[in-house]
CSV table of C-alpha atoms in Angstrom, one decimal:
chain,number,residue,atom,x,y,z
A,578,MET,CA,69.2,258.5,-41.5
A,579,ASP,CA,70.3,255.2,-39.9
A,580,GLY,CA,69.5,251.8,-41.2
A,581,ILE,CA,66.6,251.1,-38.9
A,582,SER,CA,64.8,254.2,-40.1
A,583,LEU,CA,65.4,253.3,-43.8
A,584,LEU,CA,64.2,249.7,-43.2
A,585,THR,CA,61.0,251.0,-41.4
A,586,ILE,CA,60.2,253.4,-44.3
A,587,THR,CA,60.7,250.6,-46.8
A,588,VAL,CA,58.5,248.1,-44.9
A,589,LEU,CA,55.7,250.7,-44.5
A,590,ALA,CA,55.9,251.7,-48.2
A,591,VAL,CA,55.5,248.0,-49.2
A,592,PHE,CA,52.4,247.6,-47.0
A,593,VAL,CA,50.9,250.9,-48.2
A,594,GLY,CA,51.6,250.0,-51.8
A,595,PHE,CA,50.1,246.6,-51.4
A,596,GLU,CA,46.9,248.0,-49.8
A,597,VAL,CA,46.5,250.7,-52.4
A,598,VAL,CA,47.0,248.4,-55.4
A,599,SER,CA,44.8,245.6,-54.0
A,600,LYS,CA,41.8,248.0,-53.7
A,601,VAL,CA,41.9,249.1,-57.3
A,602,SER,CA,39.1,247.7,-59.4
A,603,SER,CA,40.0,245.5,-62.4
A,604,THR,CA,38.8,248.1,-64.9
A,605,LEU,CA,41.4,250.6,-63.6
A,606,HIS,CA,44.4,248.2,-63.7
A,607,THR,CA,45.1,249.0,-67.4
A,608,PRO,CA,45.5,252.8,-66.9
A,609,LEU,CA,47.4,252.1,-63.7
A,610,MET,CA,49.8,249.9,-65.6
A,611,SER,CA,50.2,252.4,-68.3
A,612,GLY,CA,51.2,255.0,-65.8
A,613,ALA,CA,53.7,252.6,-64.2
A,614,ASN,CA,55.2,251.9,-67.6
A,615,ALA,CA,55.8,255.6,-68.1
A,616,ILE,CA,57.6,255.8,-64.7
A,617,HIS,CA,59.7,252.7,-65.6
A,618,GLY,CA,60.7,254.4,-68.8
A,619,ILE,CA,62.0,257.3,-66.9
A,620,ILE,CA,63.9,255.0,-64.5
A,621,LEU,CA,65.4,253.2,-67.5
A,622,VAL,CA,66.7,256.5,-68.9
A,623,GLY,CA,68.1,257.5,-65.5
A,624,ALA,CA,69.9,254.1,-65.2
A,625,ILE,CA,71.4,254.5,-68.7
A,626,ILE,CA,72.6,258.0,-67.8
A,627,VAL,CA,74.2,256.8,-64.6
A,628,ALA,CA,75.9,253.9,-66.5
A,629,GLY,CA,77.3,256.3,-69.0
A,630,GLN,CA,78.8,258.5,-66.4
A,631,ALA,CA,80.1,255.8,-64.0
A,632,THR,CA,83.7,256.2,-63.0
A,633,HIS,CA,84.1,253.3,-60.6
A,634,PRO,CA,83.6,249.7,-61.7
A,635,TRP,CA,81.2,248.9,-58.9
A,636,VAL,CA,79.0,251.9,-59.9
A,637,LEU,CA,79.1,250.7,-63.5
A,638,ALA,CA,78.1,247.2,-62.4
A,639,VAL,CA,75.2,248.4,-60.3
A,640,ALA,CA,74.0,250.8,-63.1
A,641,LEU,CA,74.1,248.1,-65.7
A,642,LEU,CA,72.1,245.8,-63.3
A,643,ALA,CA,69.6,248.7,-62.9
A,644,VAL,CA,69.4,249.0,-66.7
A,645,VAL,CA,68.7,245.2,-67.1
A,646,LEU,CA,66.1,245.2,-64.3
A,647,ALA,CA,64.4,248.4,-65.5
A,648,THR,CA,64.2,247.0,-69.1
A,649,ALA,CA,62.7,243.7,-67.9
A,650,ASN,CA,60.2,245.6,-65.8
A,651,LEU,CA,59.2,247.9,-68.6
A,652,VAL,CA,58.8,245.1,-71.1
A,653,GLY,CA,56.9,243.0,-68.6
A,654,GLY,CA,54.6,245.9,-67.9
A,655,PHE,CA,53.7,246.3,-71.6
A,656,VAL,CA,53.1,242.6,-72.0
A,657,VAL,CA,50.7,242.6,-69.0
A,658,THR,CA,48.9,245.7,-70.3
A,659,ASP,CA,48.5,244.1,-73.7
A,660,ARG,CA,47.1,240.9,-72.2
A,661,MET,CA,44.7,242.9,-70.1
A,662,LEU,CA,43.5,244.9,-73.2
A,663,GLU,CA,43.0,241.6,-75.0
A,664,MET,CA,40.6,240.5,-72.2
A,665,PHE,CA,38.5,243.6,-72.6
A,666,ARG,CA,38.3,243.3,-76.4
A,667,GLY,CA,36.1,240.2,-76.1
A,668,ARG,CA,35.7,237.4,-78.5
A,669,ARG,CA,35.7,238.0,-82.2
A,670,PRO,CA,32.7,236.5,-84.0
A,671,ASP,CA,33.2,233.5,-86.2
A,672,LYS,CA,33.2,233.8,-89.9
A,673,PRO,CA,29.7,234.5,-91.3
A,674,ALA,CA,27.9,231.5,-92.7
A,675,LYS,CA,28.3,231.0,-96.5
A,676,PRO,CA,25.1,231.1,-98.5
A,677,ALA,CA,23.9,227.8,-100.0
A,678,PRO,CA,25.0,227.2,-103.6
A,679,ASN,CA,21.5,227.6,-105.0
A,680,GLU,CA,20.9,231.0,-103.3
A,681,THR,CA,21.7,234.1,-105.2
A,682,GLN,CA,23.1,237.2,-103.6
A,683,GLY,CA,20.4,239.0,-101.5
A,684,GLU,CA,18.0,236.1,-101.6
A,685,THR,CA,17.5,233.5,-99.0
A,686,ARG,CA,15.9,230.1,-99.3
A,687,GLU,CA,12.8,231.3,-97.6
A,688,SER,CA,12.3,234.2,-99.9
A,689,THR,CA,12.9,232.0,-102.9
A,690,GLU,CA,10.3,229.4,-101.7
A,691,ALA,CA,7.8,232.3,-101.0
A,692,ASN,CA,8.1,233.5,-104.6
A,693,ARG,CA,7.3,230.1,-106.1
């Protein structure tokens, strides 16, 4: 394939990817990110294998760059997923109110006054 064909495929893939991801509802972004993280883990393993078998210095340099970028992408994906899950957990309730010093366990002020 010539360069124009590869560039055309890349541009079309970017547009299609943008359209697909922008149409996903916010409740489905977390599973989508988890799937992307699994794919990025596979990419990282592949980059490590290529770096380990590199015979030319430029292949080693590109492979090590791929390892660094894949690692950053994988870690960033997990950070984003964790932040999104935090949003869905909601707020935690404040600490329960402590009973007044004159109230015994199981009794409230109203029940104490009613018994008088």
